[in-house]
Amino acid sequence: MIDRPLIAPNEGVAAHLREIDALFAALAREAKTPGPGAPAMTALYLGLVMMHLWRACGLAREDADALGAGAPTAQRFRQLVELHYRDNLSIEDFAQMLGVSRGSLHDACLRALGRAPQQFIHERLATEARLRLAQTAQPIEQIAYSLGFRDPAYFNRFFRRHSGLAPGAYRKAAHAAPPQKATSFAAWP
């Protein structure tokens, strides 16, 4: 897990929450009242937490064929997209970073993710744009530049195509809507 970033989908983590919660409770007990071998116990608990998170990423499955033959490539692609979605990289750049051909990447994404690589990148950009519009007061132009768009007008067209509204109209609607209950770990204090 240290060698490269991993992304665990919510449904993957949910299956391990009970065990992870128990491990964190044990870690807290060990920190409050350390017993003999406390450093070793702490390391073991942390190792178990990491193993559960690794399993939640889906990489521990022996038969990746259940997700499709391209699942490992698609998972690594998802991780790279999360790291580089603002960098304006081409599909060829992602394929080169993964050590596969553009066609292999395209096929792996279609099988495992149900969409083409470019569509996946655009969805990630649109999601981030929606979050920033709803949760920040940054000017739309600044959001566009921070997401890798060189032209705010192109960002407006991109956003309208993926969200159905212009960025300003989306922001206005998001601020008018009642706040939603937090459902992710990202909302934790």
PDB file of C-alpha atoms in Angstrom, residues 25-156:
ATOM      1  CA  ALA A  25     -11.120   0.902  19.404  1.00  0.00           C
ATOM      2  CA  ALA A  26      -8.331  -1.522  20.336  1.00  0.00           C
ATOM      3  CA  LEU A  27      -5.737   0.998  19.142  1.00  0.00           C
ATOM      4  CA  ALA A  28      -7.312   3.686  21.317  1.00  0.00           C
ATOM      5  CA  ARG A  29      -7.275   1.354  24.359  1.00  0.00           C
ATOM      6  CA  GLU A  30      -3.633   0.528  23.734  1.00  0.00           C
ATOM      7  CA  ALA A  31      -2.754   4.223  23.441  1.00  0.00           C
ATOM      8  CA  LYS A  32      -4.565   5.114  26.682  1.00  0.00           C
ATOM      9  CA  THR A  33      -3.209   2.234  28.756  1.00  0.00           C
ATOM     10  CA  PRO A  34      -0.180   0.708  27.054  1.00  0.00           C
ATOM     11  CA  GLY A  35       0.672  -2.756  28.253  1.00  0.00           C
ATOM     12  CA  PRO A  36       3.738  -4.894  27.725  1.00  0.00           C
ATOM     13  CA  GLY A  37       4.692  -4.961  24.049  1.00  0.00           C
ATOM     14  CA  ALA A  38       2.592  -1.857  23.276  1.00  0.00           C
ATOM     15  CA  PRO A  39       4.645  -0.836  20.206  1.00  0.00           C
ATOM     16  CA  ALA A  40       4.268  -4.315  18.712  1.00  0.00           C
ATOM     17  CA  MET A  41       0.528  -4.379  19.473  1.00  0.00           C
ATOM     18  CA  THR A  42       0.071  -0.956  17.891  1.00  0.00           C
ATOM     19  CA  ALA A  43       1.960  -2.055  14.781  1.00  0.00           C
ATOM     20  CA  LEU A  44      -0.153  -5.210  14.519  1.00  0.00           C
ATOM     21  CA  TYR A  45      -3.427  -3.307  14.870  1.00  0.00           C
ATOM     22  CA  LEU A  46      -2.336  -0.793  12.231  1.00  0.00           C
ATOM     23  CA  GLY A  47      -1.276  -3.635   9.960  1.00  0.00           C
ATOM     24  CA  LEU A  48      -4.713  -5.209  10.288  1.00  0.00           C
ATOM     25  CA  VAL A  49      -6.414  -1.881   9.505  1.00  0.00           C
ATOM     26  CA  MET A  50      -4.228  -1.558   6.398  1.00  0.00           C
ATOM     27  CA  MET A  51      -5.059  -5.118   5.306  1.00  0.00           C
ATOM     28  CA  HIS A  52      -8.784  -4.421   5.586  1.00  0.00           C
ATOM     29  CA  LEU A  53      -8.388  -1.250   3.527  1.00  0.00           C
ATOM     30  CA  TRP A  54      -6.306  -3.143   0.962  1.00  0.00           C
ATOM     31  CA  ARG A  55      -9.037  -5.758   0.673  1.00  0.00           C
ATOM     32  CA  ALA A  56     -11.649  -2.999   0.346  1.00  0.00           C
ATOM     33  CA  CYS A  57      -9.801  -1.726  -2.742  1.00  0.00           C
ATOM     34  CA  GLY A  58     -10.616  -4.981  -4.495  1.00  0.00           C
ATOM     35  CA  LEU A  59      -7.012  -5.888  -5.236  1.00  0.00           C
ATOM     36  CA  ALA A  60      -7.025  -8.850  -2.885  1.00  0.00           C
ATOM     37  CA  ARG A  61      -9.556 -10.806  -4.928  1.00  0.00           C
ATOM     38  CA  GLU A  62      -8.059 -13.981  -6.304  1.00  0.00           C
ATOM     39  CA  ASP A  63     -10.386 -14.077  -9.274  1.00  0.00           C
ATOM     40  CA  ALA A  64     -10.244 -10.631 -10.829  1.00  0.00           C
ATOM     41  CA  ASP A  65     -12.159 -12.237 -13.679  1.00  0.00           C
ATOM     42  CA  ALA A  66     -15.317 -11.705 -11.644  1.00  0.00           C
ATOM     43  CA  LEU A  67     -14.908  -8.010 -12.361  1.00  0.00           C
ATOM     44  CA  GLY A  68     -13.657  -8.577 -15.876  1.00  0.00           C
ATOM     45  CA  ALA A  69     -10.265  -9.291 -17.371  1.00  0.00           C
ATOM     46  CA  GLY A  70      -9.295  -5.620 -17.284  1.00  0.00           C
ATOM     47  CA  ALA A  71     -10.053  -5.045 -13.591  1.00  0.00           C
ATOM     48  CA  PRO A  72      -6.459  -4.572 -12.373  1.00  0.00           C
ATOM     49  CA  THR A  73      -5.665  -2.162 -15.219  1.00  0.00           C
ATOM     50  CA  ALA A  74      -8.921  -0.280 -14.682  1.00  0.00           C
ATOM     51  CA  GLN A  75      -8.279  -0.029 -10.919  1.00  0.00           C
ATOM     52  CA  ARG A  76      -4.808   1.374 -11.527  1.00  0.00           C
ATOM     53  CA  PHE A  77      -6.290   3.766 -14.110  1.00  0.00           C
ATOM     54  CA  ARG A  78      -8.856   4.994 -11.560  1.00  0.00           C
ATOM     55  CA  GLN A  79      -6.028   5.675  -9.131  1.00  0.00           C
ATOM     56  CA  LEU A  80      -4.038   7.609 -11.737  1.00  0.00           C
ATOM     57  CA  VAL A  81      -7.102   9.627 -12.708  1.00  0.00           C
ATOM     58  CA  GLU A  82      -7.631  10.552  -9.065  1.00  0.00           C
ATOM     59  CA  LEU A  83      -4.061  11.822  -8.899  1.00  0.00           C
ATOM     60  CA  HIS A  84      -3.933  13.541 -12.314  1.00  0.00           C
ATOM     61  CA  TYR A  85      -7.457  14.536 -13.404  1.00  0.00           C
ATOM     62  CA  ARG A  86      -6.484  18.234 -13.312  1.00  0.00           C
ATOM     63  CA  ASP A  87      -3.296  17.733 -15.342  1.00  0.00           C
ATOM     64  CA  ASN A  88      -4.896  17.602 -18.799  1.00  0.00           C
ATOM     65  CA  LEU A  89      -3.175  14.302 -19.650  1.00  0.00           C
ATOM     66  CA  SER A  90      -4.121  12.402 -22.781  1.00  0.00           C
ATOM     67  CA  ILE A  91      -5.327   8.815 -22.810  1.00  0.00           C
ATOM     68  CA  GLU A  92      -1.961   7.929 -24.371  1.00  0.00           C
ATOM     69  CA  ASP A  93      -0.215   9.478 -21.357  1.00  0.00           C
ATOM     70  CA  PHE A  94      -2.296   7.366 -18.958  1.00  0.00           C
ATOM     71  CA  ALA A  95      -1.697   4.234 -21.049  1.00  0.00           C
ATOM     72  CA  GLN A  96       2.037   4.880 -21.030  1.00  0.00           C
ATOM     73  CA  MET A  97       2.043   5.367 -17.246  1.00  0.00           C
ATOM     74  CA  LEU A  98       0.223   2.029 -16.918  1.00  0.00           C
ATOM     75  CA  GLY A  99       2.498   0.252 -19.404  1.00  0.00           C
ATOM     76  CA  VAL A 100      -0.352  -0.755 -21.714  1.00  0.00           C
ATOM     77  CA  SER A 101      -1.550   0.300 -25.144  1.00  0.00           C
ATOM     78  CA  ARG A 102      -4.317   2.835 -25.608  1.00  0.00           C
ATOM     79  CA  GLY A 103      -6.560   0.074 -26.967  1.00  0.00           C
ATOM     80  CA  SER A 104      -5.890  -2.189 -23.982  1.00  0.00           C
ATOM     81  CA  LEU A 105      -6.710   0.639 -21.600  1.00  0.00           C
ATOM     82  CA  HIS A 106      -9.899   1.418 -23.510  1.00  0.00           C
ATOM     83  CA  ASP A 107     -10.994  -2.248 -23.447  1.00  0.00           C
ATOM     84  CA  ALA A 108     -10.141  -2.650 -19.747  1.00  0.00           C
ATOM     85  CA  CYS A 109     -12.164   0.438 -18.833  1.00  0.00           C
ATOM     86  CA  LEU A 110     -15.149  -0.650 -20.904  1.00  0.00           C
ATOM     87  CA  ARG A 111     -15.152  -4.110 -19.276  1.00  0.00           C
ATOM     88  CA  ALA A 112     -14.478  -3.078 -15.674  1.00  0.00           C
ATOM     89  CA  LEU A 113     -15.915   0.448 -15.454  1.00  0.00           C
ATOM     90  CA  GLY A 114     -18.569   0.328 -18.151  1.00  0.00           C
ATOM     91  CA  ARG A 115     -17.280   3.436 -19.912  1.00  0.00           C
ATOM     92  CA  ALA A 116     -14.383   4.697 -21.991  1.00  0.00           C
ATOM     93  CA  PRO A 117     -11.336   6.229 -20.267  1.00  0.00           C
ATOM     94  CA  GLN A 118     -12.046   9.754 -21.547  1.00  0.00           C
ATOM     95  CA  GLN A 119     -15.616   9.576 -20.290  1.00  0.00           C
ATOM     96  CA  PHE A 120     -14.351   8.469 -16.870  1.00  0.00           C
ATOM     97  CA  ILE A 121     -11.916  11.418 -16.711  1.00  0.00           C
ATOM     98  CA  HIS A 122     -14.637  13.856 -17.749  1.00  0.00           C
ATOM     99  CA  GLU A 123     -16.997  12.491 -15.095  1.00  0.00           C
ATOM    100  CA  ARG A 124     -14.308  13.002 -12.454  1.00  0.00           C
ATOM    101  CA  LEU A 125     -13.678  16.576 -13.609  1.00  0.00           C
ATOM    102  CA  ALA A 126     -17.397  17.350 -13.622  1.00  0.00           C
ATOM    103  CA  THR A 127     -17.804  15.896 -10.127  1.00  0.00           C
ATOM    104  CA  GLU A 128     -14.970  18.036  -8.797  1.00  0.00           C
ATOM    105  CA  ALA A 129     -16.362  21.122 -10.539  1.00  0.00           C
ATOM    106  CA  ARG A 130     -19.790  20.532  -8.964  1.00  0.00           C
ATOM    107  CA  LEU A 131     -18.212  20.143  -5.517  1.00  0.00           C
ATOM    108  CA  ARG A 132     -16.181  23.332  -5.851  1.00  0.00           C
ATOM    109  CA  LEU A 133     -19.115  25.323  -7.186  1.00  0.00           C
ATOM    110  CA  ALA A 134     -21.364  24.164  -4.353  1.00  0.00           C
ATOM    111  CA  GLN A 135     -18.852  24.333  -1.503  1.00  0.00           C
ATOM    112  CA  THR A 136     -16.592  27.296  -2.262  1.00  0.00           C
ATOM    113  CA  ALA A 137     -16.956  30.949  -3.133  1.00  0.00           C
ATOM    114  CA  GLN A 138     -14.148  30.804  -5.695  1.00  0.00           C
ATOM    115  CA  PRO A 139     -14.884  32.646  -8.927  1.00  0.00           C
ATOM    116  CA  ILE A 140     -15.908  30.309 -11.735  1.00  0.00           C
ATOM    117  CA  GLU A 141     -12.866  31.314 -13.780  1.00  0.00           C
ATOM    118  CA  GLN A 142     -10.564  30.333 -10.924  1.00  0.00           C
ATOM    119  CA  ILE A 143     -12.285  26.962 -10.592  1.00  0.00           C
ATOM    120  CA  ALA A 144     -11.869  26.442 -14.333  1.00  0.00           C
ATOM    121  CA  TYR A 145      -8.138  27.213 -14.224  1.00  0.00           C
ATOM    122  CA  SER A 146      -7.599  25.074 -11.111  1.00  0.00           C
ATOM    123  CA  LEU A 147      -9.185  22.104 -12.897  1.00  0.00           C
ATOM    124  CA  GLY A 148      -6.810  22.430 -15.842  1.00  0.00           C
ATOM    125  CA  PHE A 149      -9.032  24.350 -18.263  1.00  0.00           C
ATOM    126  CA  ARG A 150      -7.154  27.035 -20.168  1.00  0.00           C
ATOM    127  CA  ASP A 151     -10.322  28.791 -21.297  1.00  0.00           C
ATOM    128  CA  PRO A 152     -13.192  29.562 -18.894  1.00  0.00           C
ATOM    129  CA  ALA A 153     -15.616  29.603 -21.845  1.00  0.00           C
ATOM    130  CA  TYR A 154     -14.648  26.003 -22.667  1.00  0.00           C
ATOM    131  CA  PHE A 155     -15.145  25.099 -18.993  1.00  0.00           C
ATOM    132  CA  ASN A 156     -18.652  26.597 -19.174  1.00  0.00           C
TER     133      ASN A 156
END
